[in-house]
Coordinates of C-alpha atoms and ligand atoms in Angstrom, one line a residue:
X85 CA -25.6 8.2 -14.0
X86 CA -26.6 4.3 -12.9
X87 CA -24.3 2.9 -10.8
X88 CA -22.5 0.0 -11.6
X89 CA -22.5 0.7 -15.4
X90 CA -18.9 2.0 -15.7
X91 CA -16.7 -0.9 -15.0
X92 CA -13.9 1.2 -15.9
X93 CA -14.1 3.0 -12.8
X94 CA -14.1 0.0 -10.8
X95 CA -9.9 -0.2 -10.5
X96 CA -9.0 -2.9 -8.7
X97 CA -7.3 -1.8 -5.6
X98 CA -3.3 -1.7 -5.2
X99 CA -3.6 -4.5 -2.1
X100 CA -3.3 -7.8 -2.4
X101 CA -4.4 -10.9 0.2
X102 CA -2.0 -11.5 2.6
X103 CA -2.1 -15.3 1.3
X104 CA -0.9 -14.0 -1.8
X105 CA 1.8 -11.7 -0.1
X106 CA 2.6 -14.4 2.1
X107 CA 3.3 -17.1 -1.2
X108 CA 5.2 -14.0 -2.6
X109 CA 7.3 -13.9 0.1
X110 CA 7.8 -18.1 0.6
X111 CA 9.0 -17.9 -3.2
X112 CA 11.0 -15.3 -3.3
X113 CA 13.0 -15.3 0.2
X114 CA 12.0 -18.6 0.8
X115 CA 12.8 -20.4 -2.0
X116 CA 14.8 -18.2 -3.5
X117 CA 13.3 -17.5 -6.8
X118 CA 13.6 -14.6 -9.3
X119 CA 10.7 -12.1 -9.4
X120 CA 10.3 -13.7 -12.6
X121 CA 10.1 -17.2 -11.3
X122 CA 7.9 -16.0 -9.3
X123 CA 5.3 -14.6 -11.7
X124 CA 5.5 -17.7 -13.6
X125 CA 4.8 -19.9 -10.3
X126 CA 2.2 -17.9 -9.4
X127 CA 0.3 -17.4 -13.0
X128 CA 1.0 -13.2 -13.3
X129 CA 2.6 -10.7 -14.7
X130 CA 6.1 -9.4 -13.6
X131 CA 4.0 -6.3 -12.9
X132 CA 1.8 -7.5 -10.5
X133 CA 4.8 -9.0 -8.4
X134 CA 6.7 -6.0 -8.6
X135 CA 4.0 -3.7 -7.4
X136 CA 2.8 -6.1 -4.6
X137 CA 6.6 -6.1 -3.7
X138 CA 6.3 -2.4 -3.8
X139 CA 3.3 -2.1 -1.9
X140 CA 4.0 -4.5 0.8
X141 CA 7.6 -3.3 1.2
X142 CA 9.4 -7.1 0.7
X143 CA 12.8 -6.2 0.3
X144 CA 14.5 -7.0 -2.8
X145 CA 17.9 -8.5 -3.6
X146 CA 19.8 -6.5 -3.5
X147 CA 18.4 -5.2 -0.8
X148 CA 17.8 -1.2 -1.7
X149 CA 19.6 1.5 0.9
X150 CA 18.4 4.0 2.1
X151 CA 19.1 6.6 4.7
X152 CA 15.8 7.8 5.9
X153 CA 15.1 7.7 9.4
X154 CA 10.7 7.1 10.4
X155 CA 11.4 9.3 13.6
X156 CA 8.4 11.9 12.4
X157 CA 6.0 9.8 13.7
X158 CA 5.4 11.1 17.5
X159 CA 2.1 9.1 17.7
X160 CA 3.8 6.0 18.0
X161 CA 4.9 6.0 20.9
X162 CA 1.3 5.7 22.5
X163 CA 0.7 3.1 19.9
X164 CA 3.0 0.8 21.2
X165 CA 1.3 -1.0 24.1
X166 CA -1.6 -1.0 21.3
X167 CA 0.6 -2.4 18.7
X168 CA 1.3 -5.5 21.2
X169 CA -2.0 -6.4 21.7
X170 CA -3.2 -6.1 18.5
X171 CA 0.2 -9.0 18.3
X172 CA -1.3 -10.9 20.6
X173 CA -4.7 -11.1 19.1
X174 CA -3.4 -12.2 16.4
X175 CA -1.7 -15.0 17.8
X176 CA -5.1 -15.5 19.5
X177 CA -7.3 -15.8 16.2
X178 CA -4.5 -17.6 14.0
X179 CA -2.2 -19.3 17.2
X180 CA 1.5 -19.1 17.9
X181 CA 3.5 -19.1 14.6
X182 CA 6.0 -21.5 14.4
X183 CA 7.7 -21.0 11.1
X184 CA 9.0 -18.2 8.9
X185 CA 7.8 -17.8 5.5
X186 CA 10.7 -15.5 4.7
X187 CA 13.9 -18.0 4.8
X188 CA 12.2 -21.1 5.7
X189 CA 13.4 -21.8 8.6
X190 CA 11.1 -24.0 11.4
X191 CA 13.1 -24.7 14.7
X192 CA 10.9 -25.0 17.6
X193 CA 14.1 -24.0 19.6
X194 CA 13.1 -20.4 17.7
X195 CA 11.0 -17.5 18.5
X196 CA 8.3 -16.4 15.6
X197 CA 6.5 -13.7 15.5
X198 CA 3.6 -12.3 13.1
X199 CA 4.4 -9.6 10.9
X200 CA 1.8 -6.7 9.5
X201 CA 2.4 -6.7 6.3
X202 CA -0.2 -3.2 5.8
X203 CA 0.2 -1.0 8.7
X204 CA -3.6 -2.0 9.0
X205 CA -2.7 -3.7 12.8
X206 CA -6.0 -4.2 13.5
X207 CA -6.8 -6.7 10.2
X208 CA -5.9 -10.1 11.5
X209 CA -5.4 -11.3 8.1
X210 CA -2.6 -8.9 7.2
X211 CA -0.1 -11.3 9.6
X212 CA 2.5 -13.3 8.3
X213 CA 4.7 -15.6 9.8
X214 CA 8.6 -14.5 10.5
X215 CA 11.3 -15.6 12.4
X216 CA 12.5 -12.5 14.8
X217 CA 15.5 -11.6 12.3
X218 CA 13.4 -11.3 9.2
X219 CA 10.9 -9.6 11.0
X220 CA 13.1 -6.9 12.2
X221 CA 14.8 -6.4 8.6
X222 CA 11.4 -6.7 6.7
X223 CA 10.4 -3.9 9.5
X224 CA 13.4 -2.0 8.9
X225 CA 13.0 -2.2 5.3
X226 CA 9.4 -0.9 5.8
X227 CA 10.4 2.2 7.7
X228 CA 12.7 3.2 5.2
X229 CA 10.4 3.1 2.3
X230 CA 7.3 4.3 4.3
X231 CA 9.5 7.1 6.9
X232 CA 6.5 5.4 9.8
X233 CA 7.1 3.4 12.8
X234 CA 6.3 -0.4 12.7
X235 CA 7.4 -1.5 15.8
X236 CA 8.4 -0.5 19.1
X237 CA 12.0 0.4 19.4
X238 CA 13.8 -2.6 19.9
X239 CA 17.6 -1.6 20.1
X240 CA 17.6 -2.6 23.8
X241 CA 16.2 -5.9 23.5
Ligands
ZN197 ZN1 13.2 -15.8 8.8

């Protein structure tokens, strides 16, 4: 068979830009909008936002509990001095974030950090901007739904 002559088999992949996850994001936690309101803002379906939700693990409201623990991971550990450069070459490429796109918030007084919305560390475009408690929920939110390590423990910091 010629390539290319199937479109049907070309199904557009499950991942969206982070721009797009990041506007998702500043709308819904930000702003505060519905998933709908969202949709709307954003010119698609309530489907697409609640799969990119989905895939990208932004927590809902109400936030979903769960009890799983993302301690089956014993890589991780030797991941983690990688995990912070890969951090830091981020803030290299894209510079020190200085807002959060989660709750809005923009105090210089504050520490940001940049998030990986994929688990794909080494994409610098799958960052987005968080203040240090949205980062650790959205993290926390991640491990529950994924059971995998997103960042180093930080219970002692
Ligand atoms: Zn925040």
């Amino acid at each position: 068979m010629p390539k290319g002559v199937y479109p049907h088999t070309h199904i557009k992949p499950k991942v969206y830009s982070a721009e797009m996850v990041e506007r998702v994001w500043e709308l819904y936690h930000g702003q505060g909008m519905s998933q709908v309101e969202v949709a709307t803002e954003l010119g698609v379906t309530l489907k697409v936002i609640y799969r990119l939700m989905v895939n990208h693990g932004i927590p809902r409201r109400p936030q979903i509990k769960r009890n799983q623990r993302g301690e089956r991971n014993s890589s991780w550990k030797g991941a983690q001095a990688g995990y912070q450069a890969l951090h830091l070459r981020v803030e290299a490429a894209r510079s020190a974030p200085q807002v959060c796109v989660a709750c809005g918030s923009a105090n210089p007084e504050r520490r940001y950090e940049w998030a990986n919305l994929t688990g794909a560390y080494e994409k610098i475009a799958d960052y987005i901007r968080l203040c240090v408690p949205c980062h650790r929920r959205f993290d926390a939110h991640r491990r529950a739904v994924t059971g995998e390590r997103t960042s180093p423990d930080r219970r002692s910091a």
